[in-house]
mmCIF file of C-alpha atoms and ligand atoms in Angstrom:
data_model
loop_
_atom_site.group_PDB
_atom_site.id
_atom_site.type_symbol
_atom_site.label_atom_id
_atom_site.label_comp_id
_atom_site.label_asym_id
_atom_site.label_seq_id
_atom_site.Cartn_x
_atom_site.Cartn_y
_atom_site.Cartn_z
ATOM 1 C CA UNK A 1 0.168 -0.062 -0.045
ATOM 2 C CA UNK A 2 1.246 3.608 -0.842
ATOM 3 C CA UNK A 3 0.555 6.350 1.879
ATOM 4 C CA UNK A 4 0.315 9.435 0.449
ATOM 5 C CA UNK A 5 -0.149 12.935 2.580
ATOM 6 C CA UNK A 6 0.256 15.500 -0.514
ATOM 7 C CA UNK A 7 -2.723 16.075 -2.567
ATOM 8 C CA UNK A 8 -0.169 16.982 -5.490
ATOM 9 C CA UNK A 9 1.856 13.765 -5.010
ATOM 10 C CA UNK A 10 -1.356 12.058 -4.855
ATOM 11 C CA UNK A 11 -2.823 13.466 -8.075
ATOM 12 C CA UNK A 12 0.114 12.868 -10.133
ATOM 13 C CA UNK A 13 0.001 9.258 -9.109
ATOM 14 C CA UNK A 14 -3.471 8.565 -9.953
ATOM 15 C CA UNK A 15 -2.904 10.981 -13.102
ATOM 16 C CA UNK A 16 -0.450 8.027 -14.050
ATOM 17 C CA UNK A 17 -2.518 5.395 -13.340
ATOM 18 C CA UNK A 18 -5.694 6.837 -15.172
ATOM 19 C CA UNK A 19 -3.622 7.159 -18.344
ATOM 20 C CA UNK A 20 -3.282 3.671 -18.003
ATOM 21 C CA UNK A 21 -6.579 3.295 -18.105
ATOM 22 C CA UNK A 22 -6.927 1.638 -14.553
ATOM 23 C CA UNK A 23 -10.365 2.589 -12.924
ATOM 24 C CA UNK A 24 -10.424 4.178 -9.300
ATOM 25 C CA UNK A 25 -12.493 3.129 -6.699
ATOM 26 C CA UNK A 26 -12.762 5.498 -3.451
ATOM 27 C CA UNK A 27 -13.777 5.112 0.277
ATOM 28 C CA UNK A 28 -13.446 8.005 2.395
ATOM 29 C CA UNK A 29 -13.353 7.490 6.163
ATOM 30 C CA UNK A 30 -12.541 9.502 9.058
ATOM 31 C CA UNK A 31 -10.441 6.330 10.418
ATOM 32 C CA UNK A 32 -10.261 4.249 13.589
ATOM 33 C CA UNK A 33 -11.412 1.723 10.743
ATOM 34 C CA UNK A 34 -13.103 -1.167 11.844
ATOM 35 C CA UNK A 35 -14.751 -4.494 9.396
ATOM 36 C CA UNK A 36 -17.758 -1.902 8.496
ATOM 37 C CA UNK A 37 -14.978 0.227 6.648
ATOM 38 C CA UNK A 38 -13.039 -2.659 5.530
ATOM 39 C CA UNK A 39 -16.266 -4.084 3.852
ATOM 40 C CA UNK A 40 -16.046 -0.575 1.337
ATOM 41 C CA UNK A 41 -12.550 -1.370 0.408
ATOM 42 C CA UNK A 42 -13.695 -5.182 -0.283
ATOM 43 C CA UNK A 43 -16.654 -4.174 -2.385
ATOM 44 C CA UNK A 44 -14.597 -1.486 -4.361
ATOM 45 C CA UNK A 45 -11.680 -4.022 -4.937
ATOM 46 C CA UNK A 46 -14.180 -6.303 -6.666
ATOM 47 C CA UNK A 47 -15.369 -3.301 -9.029
ATOM 48 C CA UNK A 48 -12.232 -1.273 -9.572
ATOM 49 C CA UNK A 49 -8.626 -2.035 -11.090
ATOM 50 C CA UNK A 50 -7.331 0.173 -7.602
ATOM 51 C CA UNK A 51 -8.493 1.276 -4.351
ATOM 52 C CA UNK A 52 -7.780 4.641 -2.368
ATOM 53 C CA UNK A 53 -8.875 4.844 1.168
ATOM 54 C CA UNK A 54 -8.626 8.152 2.588
ATOM 55 C CA UNK A 55 -8.571 9.330 6.227
ATOM 56 C CA UNK A 56 -9.401 12.401 7.537
ATOM 57 C CA UNK A 57 -11.049 13.652 10.400
ATOM 58 C CA UNK A 58 -12.934 16.574 8.841
ATOM 59 C CA UNK A 59 -12.937 19.378 11.097
ATOM 60 C CA UNK A 60 -16.008 21.154 9.344
ATOM 61 C CA UNK A 61 -18.521 18.330 9.907
ATOM 62 C CA UNK A 62 -18.333 18.518 13.607
ATOM 63 C CA UNK A 63 -20.844 20.656 15.251
ATOM 64 C CA UNK A 64 -19.559 19.417 18.675
ATOM 65 C CA UNK A 65 -16.035 20.443 19.262
ATOM 66 C CA UNK A 66 -15.752 17.836 22.399
ATOM 67 C CA UNK A 67 -16.971 15.315 19.763
ATOM 68 C CA UNK A 68 -14.424 16.173 17.398
ATOM 69 C CA UNK A 69 -11.453 16.185 20.145
ATOM 70 C CA UNK A 70 -12.654 12.830 21.181
ATOM 71 C CA UNK A 71 -13.093 11.277 17.938
ATOM 72 C CA UNK A 72 -10.765 8.155 18.203
ATOM 73 C CA UNK A 73 -7.604 8.395 16.234
ATOM 74 C CA UNK A 74 -5.786 5.066 15.746
ATOM 75 C CA UNK A 75 -3.769 5.336 12.395
ATOM 76 C CA UNK A 76 -1.073 2.518 13.540
ATOM 77 C CA UNK A 77 -4.020 -0.364 13.924
ATOM 78 C CA UNK A 78 -5.622 1.302 10.772
ATOM 79 C CA UNK A 79 -2.871 1.092 8.424
ATOM 80 C CA UNK A 80 -2.768 -2.938 9.549
ATOM 81 C CA UNK A 81 -6.423 -3.292 8.738
ATOM 82 C CA UNK A 82 -5.967 -1.628 5.286
ATOM 83 C CA UNK A 83 -2.757 -3.723 4.707
ATOM 84 C CA UNK A 84 -4.789 -6.821 5.003
ATOM 85 C CA UNK A 85 -7.474 -5.588 2.773
ATOM 86 C CA UNK A 86 -5.217 -4.930 0.056
ATOM 87 C CA UNK A 87 -5.965 -1.224 -0.074
ATOM 88 C CA UNK A 88 -3.640 0.247 -2.796
ATOM 89 C CA UNK A 89 -3.716 3.902 -1.611
ATOM 90 C CA UNK A 90 -4.016 5.479 1.780
ATOM 91 C CA UNK A 91 -4.630 9.175 1.215
ATOM 92 C CA UNK A 92 -3.886 10.551 5.016
ATOM 93 C CA UNK A 93 -3.447 14.279 4.614
ATOM 94 C CA UNK A 94 -3.061 16.905 7.499
ATOM 95 C CA UNK A 95 -5.806 19.625 8.015
ATOM 96 C CA UNK A 96 -4.022 22.747 5.744
ATOM 97 C CA UNK A 97 -3.882 20.118 2.866
ATOM 98 C CA UNK A 98 -7.483 20.036 2.665
ATOM 99 C CA UNK A 99 -8.674 23.791 4.193
ATOM 100 C CA UNK A 100 -7.286 27.161 4.038
ATOM 101 C CA UNK A 101 -7.062 28.991 7.265
ATOM 102 C CA UNK A 102 -10.021 31.050 5.693
ATOM 103 C CA UNK A 103 -12.134 28.026 5.474
ATOM 104 C CA UNK A 104 -11.480 27.113 8.907
ATOM 105 C CA UNK A 105 -12.518 30.193 9.994
ATOM 106 C CA UNK A 106 -15.661 30.448 8.140
ATOM 107 C CA UNK A 107 -16.651 27.409 9.843
ATOM 108 C CA UNK A 108 -18.969 29.027 12.361
ATOM 109 C CA UNK A 109 -21.135 30.309 9.266
ATOM 110 C CA UNK A 110 -20.492 27.169 6.848
ATOM 111 C CA UNK A 111 -24.223 26.283 7.467
ATOM 112 C CA UNK A 112 -24.702 28.784 4.747
ATOM 113 C CA UNK A 113 -21.281 28.711 3.161
ATOM 114 C CA UNK A 114 -21.575 27.095 -0.083
ATOM 115 C CA UNK A 115 -17.964 28.271 -1.409
ATOM 116 C CA UNK A 116 -17.006 24.530 -2.205
ATOM 117 C CA UNK A 117 -19.586 23.998 -4.857
ATOM 118 C CA UNK A 118 -16.753 26.184 -7.152
ATOM 119 C CA UNK A 119 -19.491 28.731 -8.183
ATOM 120 C CA UNK A 120 -22.454 26.369 -8.874
ATOM 121 C CA UNK A 121 -25.522 26.407 -6.900
ATOM 122 C CA UNK A 122 -26.452 23.763 -4.866
ATOM 123 C CA UNK A 123 -29.547 23.025 -2.750
ATOM 124 C CA UNK A 124 -29.991 19.902 -0.588
ATOM 125 C CA UNK A 125 -33.839 21.006 -0.407
ATOM 126 C CA UNK A 126 -35.226 19.361 2.601
ATOM 127 C CA UNK A 127 -32.237 16.343 2.616
ATOM 128 C CA UNK A 128 -30.189 18.264 5.251
ATOM 129 C CA UNK A 129 -32.960 19.911 7.353
ATOM 130 C CA UNK A 130 -34.436 16.479 8.608
ATOM 131 C CA UNK A 131 -33.197 13.729 11.251
ATOM 132 C CA UNK A 132 -29.483 14.463 11.524
ATOM 133 C CA UNK A 133 -29.623 17.773 9.457
ATOM 134 C CA UNK A 134 -32.296 18.896 12.011
ATOM 135 C CA UNK A 135 -29.853 17.533 14.983
ATOM 136 C CA UNK A 136 -26.614 18.725 13.581
ATOM 137 C CA UNK A 137 -26.823 21.909 12.131
ATOM 138 C CA UNK A 138 -24.203 22.526 9.292
ATOM 139 C CA UNK A 139 -23.210 18.645 9.685
ATOM 140 C CA UNK A 140 -23.739 17.712 6.128
ATOM 141 C CA UNK A 141 -22.826 21.290 4.566
ATOM 142 C CA UNK A 142 -19.169 20.026 6.240
ATOM 143 C CA UNK A 143 -19.409 16.470 4.947
ATOM 144 C CA UNK A 144 -20.276 17.609 1.388
ATOM 145 C CA UNK A 145 -17.781 20.233 1.717
ATOM 146 C CA UNK A 146 -14.970 17.651 2.304
ATOM 147 C CA UNK A 147 -16.575 15.038 -0.085
ATOM 148 C CA UNK A 148 -16.483 17.438 -2.908
ATOM 149 C CA UNK A 149 -13.189 18.125 -2.272
ATOM 150 C CA UNK A 150 -11.594 14.810 -2.050
ATOM 151 C CA UNK A 151 -13.554 13.662 -5.197
ATOM 152 C CA UNK A 152 -11.789 16.721 -6.746
ATOM 153 C CA UNK A 153 -8.663 15.453 -5.711
ATOM 154 C CA UNK A 154 -8.967 11.689 -6.403
ATOM 155 C CA UNK A 155 -11.716 12.032 -9.264
ATOM 156 C CA UNK A 156 -12.524 8.404 -8.718
ATOM 157 C CA UNK A 157 -14.921 6.311 -11.054
ATOM 158 C CA UNK A 158 -16.604 5.091 -8.161
ATOM 159 C CA UNK A 159 -17.098 5.903 -4.704
ATOM 160 C CA UNK A 160 -18.230 3.468 -1.848
ATOM 161 C CA UNK A 161 -20.336 4.481 1.167
ATOM 162 C CA UNK A 162 -22.161 2.704 3.827
ATOM 163 C CA UNK A 163 -25.717 2.379 4.420
ATOM 164 C CA UNK A 164 -25.251 3.144 7.953
ATOM 165 C CA UNK A 165 -25.126 6.721 7.076
ATOM 166 C CA UNK A 166 -28.178 6.696 5.140
ATOM 167 C CA UNK A 167 -28.888 10.350 4.857
ATOM 168 C CA UNK A 168 -25.120 11.108 3.987
ATOM 169 C CA UNK A 169 -25.750 9.037 1.219
ATOM 170 C CA UNK A 170 -28.574 10.688 -0.139
ATOM 171 C CA UNK A 171 -26.758 14.259 0.529
ATOM 172 C CA UNK A 172 -23.630 12.859 -1.265
ATOM 173 C CA UNK A 173 -25.859 11.480 -4.296
ATOM 174 C CA UNK A 174 -27.624 14.832 -4.709
ATOM 175 C CA UNK A 175 -24.399 16.613 -4.632
ATOM 176 C CA UNK A 176 -22.872 14.511 -7.251
ATOM 177 C CA UNK A 177 -25.912 14.873 -9.394
ATOM 178 C CA UNK A 178 -25.837 18.657 -8.783
ATOM 179 C CA UNK A 179 -22.246 19.405 -9.639
ATOM 180 C CA UNK A 180 -22.176 17.167 -12.303
ATOM 181 C CA UNK A 181 -19.455 15.169 -11.343
ATOM 182 C CA UNK A 182 -18.960 11.906 -13.222
ATOM 183 C CA UNK A 183 -18.868 9.421 -10.263
ATOM 184 C CA UNK A 184 -20.978 6.474 -9.667
ATOM 185 C CA UNK A 185 -22.037 6.262 -5.914
ATOM 186 C CA UNK A 186 -22.299 2.535 -4.593
ATOM 187 C CA UNK A 187 -24.228 1.779 -1.417
ATOM 188 C CA UNK A 188 -22.420 -0.835 0.694
ATOM 189 C CA UNK A 189 -24.779 -2.985 3.287
ATOM 190 C CA UNK A 190 -24.393 -2.311 7.162
ATOM 191 C CA UNK A 191 -21.886 -4.349 8.887
ATOM 192 C CA UNK A 192 -22.924 -5.239 12.282
ATOM 193 C CA UNK A 193 -21.057 -7.093 15.511
ATOM 194 C CA UNK A 194 -22.423 -10.525 16.123
ATOM 195 C CA UNK A 195 -24.920 -9.075 18.622
ATOM 196 C CA UNK A 196 -26.319 -6.588 15.871
ATOM 197 C CA UNK A 197 -24.829 -3.429 17.102
ATOM 198 C CA UNK A 198 -24.049 -1.681 13.906
ATOM 199 C CA UNK A 199 -20.135 -1.111 13.775
ATOM 200 C CA UNK A 200 -19.101 2.454 14.273
ATOM 201 C CA UNK A 201 -15.659 4.163 15.456
ATOM 202 C CA UNK A 202 -17.818 5.885 18.177
ATOM 203 C CA UNK A 203 -18.715 2.349 19.756
ATOM 204 C CA UNK A 204 -15.245 2.223 21.346
ATOM 205 C CA UNK A 205 -15.993 5.257 23.622
ATOM 206 C CA UNK A 206 -18.724 2.954 25.265
ATOM 207 C CA UNK A 207 -18.078 2.178 28.573
ATOM 208 C CA UNK A 208 -18.228 -1.942 29.131
ATOM 209 C CA UNK A 209 -21.844 -1.067 30.931
ATOM 210 C CA UNK A 210 -23.096 0.852 28.012
ATOM 211 C CA UNK A 211 -21.499 -1.840 25.383
ATOM 212 C CA UNK A 212 -23.884 -4.095 26.967
ATOM 213 C CA UNK A 213 -27.147 -1.793 26.502
ATOM 214 C CA UNK A 214 -26.395 -0.832 22.883
ATOM 215 C CA UNK A 215 -27.468 -4.107 20.875
ATOM 216 C CA UNK A 216 -30.827 -3.075 22.059
ATOM 217 C CA UNK A 217 -30.940 -0.709 19.515
ATOM 218 C CA UNK A 218 -30.835 -2.588 16.414
ATOM 219 C CA UNK A 219 -33.101 -5.474 17.943
ATOM 220 C CA UNK A 220 -35.800 -2.355 18.248
ATOM 221 C CA UNK A 221 -35.286 -1.574 14.594
ATOM 222 C CA UNK A 222 -35.338 -5.247 13.510
ATOM 223 C CA UNK A 223 -38.687 -5.854 15.622
ATOM 224 C CA UNK A 224 -40.081 -2.644 13.934
ATOM 225 C CA UNK A 225 -39.349 -4.190 10.658
ATOM 226 C CA UNK A 226 -41.087 -7.826 11.957
ATOM 227 C CA UNK A 227 -44.196 -5.740 12.755
ATOM 228 C CA UNK A 228 -44.558 -2.807 10.264
ATOM 229 C CA UNK A 229 -47.126 -4.448 7.967
ATOM 230 C CA UNK A 230 -49.572 -5.057 10.876
ATOM 231 C CA UNK A 231 -48.997 -1.601 12.785
ATOM 232 C CA UNK A 232 -50.105 1.815 11.584
ATOM 233 C CA UNK A 233 -46.758 4.245 11.803
ATOM 234 C CA UNK A 234 -48.014 6.083 15.101
ATOM 235 C CA UNK A 235 -47.818 2.930 16.769
ATOM 236 C CA UNK A 236 -44.733 1.946 15.608
ATOM 237 C CA UNK A 237 -43.365 5.298 16.847
ATOM 238 C CA UNK A 238 -45.184 4.616 20.022
ATOM 239 C CA UNK A 239 -43.600 1.392 20.600
ATOM 240 C CA UNK A 240 -39.837 3.012 20.084
ATOM 241 C CA UNK A 241 -41.046 6.065 22.576
ATOM 242 C CA UNK A 242 -41.886 3.476 25.398
ATOM 243 C CA UNK A 243 -39.214 1.153 24.831
ATOM 244 C CA UNK A 244 -36.458 2.887 26.752
ATOM 245 C CA UNK A 245 -37.528 3.591 30.429
ATOM 246 C CA UNK A 246 -36.777 7.177 31.393
ATOM 247 C CA UNK A 247 -33.982 6.099 33.588
ATOM 248 C CA UNK A 248 -32.460 3.808 30.782
ATOM 249 C CA UNK A 249 -28.482 5.210 29.777
ATOM 250 C CA UNK A 250 -29.846 5.169 26.170
ATOM 251 C CA UNK A 251 -31.578 8.273 25.200
ATOM 252 C CA UNK A 252 -33.527 8.479 21.795
ATOM 253 C CA UNK A 253 -32.915 11.560 19.730
ATOM 254 C CA UNK A 254 -35.158 10.583 16.953
ATOM 255 C CA UNK A 255 -37.148 7.792 15.703
ATOM 256 C CA UNK A 256 -38.338 8.251 12.033
ATOM 257 C CA UNK A 257 -39.824 6.351 9.444
ATOM 258 C CA UNK A 258 -39.011 7.999 6.262
ATOM 259 C CA UNK A 259 -39.344 7.616 2.761
ATOM 260 C CA UNK A 260 -35.926 6.325 0.940
ATOM 261 C CA UNK A 261 -35.889 8.919 -1.558
ATOM 262 C CA UNK A 262 -37.094 12.197 -0.019
ATOM 263 C CA UNK A 263 -36.281 11.427 3.676
ATOM 264 C CA UNK A 264 -39.612 12.763 4.524
ATOM 265 C CA UNK A 265 -41.605 11.561 7.289
ATOM 266 C CA UNK A 266 -44.209 8.984 6.035
ATOM 267 C CA UNK A 267 -47.787 8.767 7.836
ATOM 268 C CA UNK A 268 -48.949 5.929 5.798
ATOM 269 C CA UNK A 269 -46.800 3.324 4.170
ATOM 270 C CA UNK A 270 -49.357 3.404 1.153
ATOM 271 C CA UNK A 271 -47.981 6.891 0.086
ATOM 272 C CA UNK A 272 -44.215 5.706 -0.432
ATOM 273 C CA UNK A 273 -42.660 3.284 -2.678
ATOM 274 C CA UNK A 274 -39.820 2.219 -0.136
ATOM 275 C CA UNK A 275 -39.383 3.375 3.331
ATOM 276 C CA UNK A 276 -36.309 3.412 6.166
ATOM 277 C CA UNK A 277 -36.458 3.129 9.822
ATOM 278 C CA UNK A 278 -33.879 5.678 10.972
ATOM 279 C CA UNK A 279 -32.801 6.332 14.910
ATOM 280 C CA UNK A 280 -30.366 8.253 16.465
ATOM 281 C CA UNK A 281 -29.533 7.908 20.257
ATOM 282 C CA UNK A 282 -27.234 9.148 23.033
ATOM 283 C CA UNK A 283 -25.110 7.527 25.847
ATOM 284 C CA UNK A 284 -23.844 10.388 27.907
ATOM 285 C CA UNK A 285 -21.622 11.998 25.226
ATOM 286 C CA UNK A 286 -21.701 9.104 22.646
ATOM 287 C CA UNK A 287 -24.202 9.482 19.595
ATOM 288 C CA UNK A 288 -25.089 6.336 17.830
ATOM 289 C CA UNK A 289 -27.161 5.833 14.527
ATOM 290 C CA UNK A 290 -28.580 2.764 12.723
ATOM 291 C CA UNK A 291 -31.266 2.393 10.097
ATOM 292 C CA UNK A 292 -33.355 -0.410 8.772
ATOM 293 C CA UNK A 293 -34.703 -0.414 5.192
ATOM 294 C CA UNK A 294 -38.408 -1.941 6.053
ATOM 295 C CA UNK A 295 -39.387 -2.591 2.035
HETATM 296 P P1 LIG B 301 -16.785 7.377 8.854
HETATM 297 O O1 LIG B 301 -15.128 6.877 9.068
HETATM 298 O O2 LIG B 301 -17.338 6.990 10.030
HETATM 299 O O3 LIG B 301 -16.886 8.590 8.290
HETATM 300 O O4 LIG B 301 -17.312 6.394 7.977
HETATM 301 C C1 LIG B 301 -16.694 6.228 6.676
HETATM 302 C C2 LIG B 301 -17.496 5.272 5.577
HETATM 303 O O5 LIG B 301 -17.528 3.982 6.166
HETATM 304 C C3 LIG B 301 -19.000 5.659 5.484
HETATM 305 O O6 LIG B 301 -19.842 5.663 4.204
HETATM 306 C C4 LIG B 301 -19.849 5.141 6.585
HETATM 307 O O7 LIG B 301 -21.365 4.789 6.020
HETATM 308 C C5 LIG B 301 -19.100 3.900 6.255
HETATM 309 N N1 LIG B 301 -19.363 2.814 7.372
HETATM 310 C C6 LIG B 301 -19.637 3.460 8.946
HETATM 311 N N2 LIG B 301 -19.767 2.317 9.363
HETATM 312 C C7 LIG B 301 -20.325 1.447 8.640
HETATM 313 C C8 LIG B 301 -20.658 -0.023 8.996
HETATM 314 N N3 LIG B 301 -20.928 -0.336 10.113
HETATM 315 N N4 LIG B 301 -21.436 -0.892 7.759
HETATM 316 C C9 LIG B 301 -20.752 -0.528 6.445
HETATM 317 N N5 LIG B 301 -20.362 0.748 6.458
HETATM 318 C C10 LIG B 301 -20.008 1.638 7.225
#
């Protein structure tokens, strides 16, 4: 595996590969890698000649500075996992390679700041207003900002993202379409621990006691999937609302059943061709998300 920290050197290397007609797959990550990330690399390896993984903890997508500071950073272990996965190229830039001082200082205003669009008008409509967007103001602008920059650097044929971050996928697909980027976005399934917990870099911040509780999140989602055909949506929402007692260490931030395309809340399954149930919970300072496609 070749490791690049410099944008310029990576670009030159990838230009050479493209000139030799190699197809490039790309999986952007924030590191603290687990088998969920590795599954993206494996799927990319099957579909492309070469796979680039990036590790960059993107400051502009964190609305909470404590979360950013506490975000796990485990580069040595990440390198081992990537080597085992036969990843071809790792791009691990420092912040100044990606952002100017001005862009970082503008961060406070980045909800409205769309300078990363290179002059093209971009509008996510309601996609970035609901669920994660409503609870983490500016988060998706930061995500789209960094992914658009990374896409311009790597210029992949295909980019691989996890269904785990369902709303993020919708945002990226919308961004690529609006910016007319010739990149195919591939959705990869959620990889779970044996007890059903969706793998996440944040899981390692859980205490032993919290770790024992969190498999209930996916159990609840799977239960909703089992019963949704025989229960109206308001009853399904009640099931979730009543599931965790007030004194539970798990606090549900939101549970939504949304149309898979628009991400708008569904009140009746008859009105949507496909639906996904999404949940966000908080355990002290650790925030976890999960989802299950209902149909
Ligand atoms: P992150 O490092 O959390 O920004 O995630 C990088 C990529 O890995 C995103 O496309 C995520 O959706 C994906 N990912 C994270 N966790 C999982 C998982 N458990 N299963 C599949 N993909 C995942």
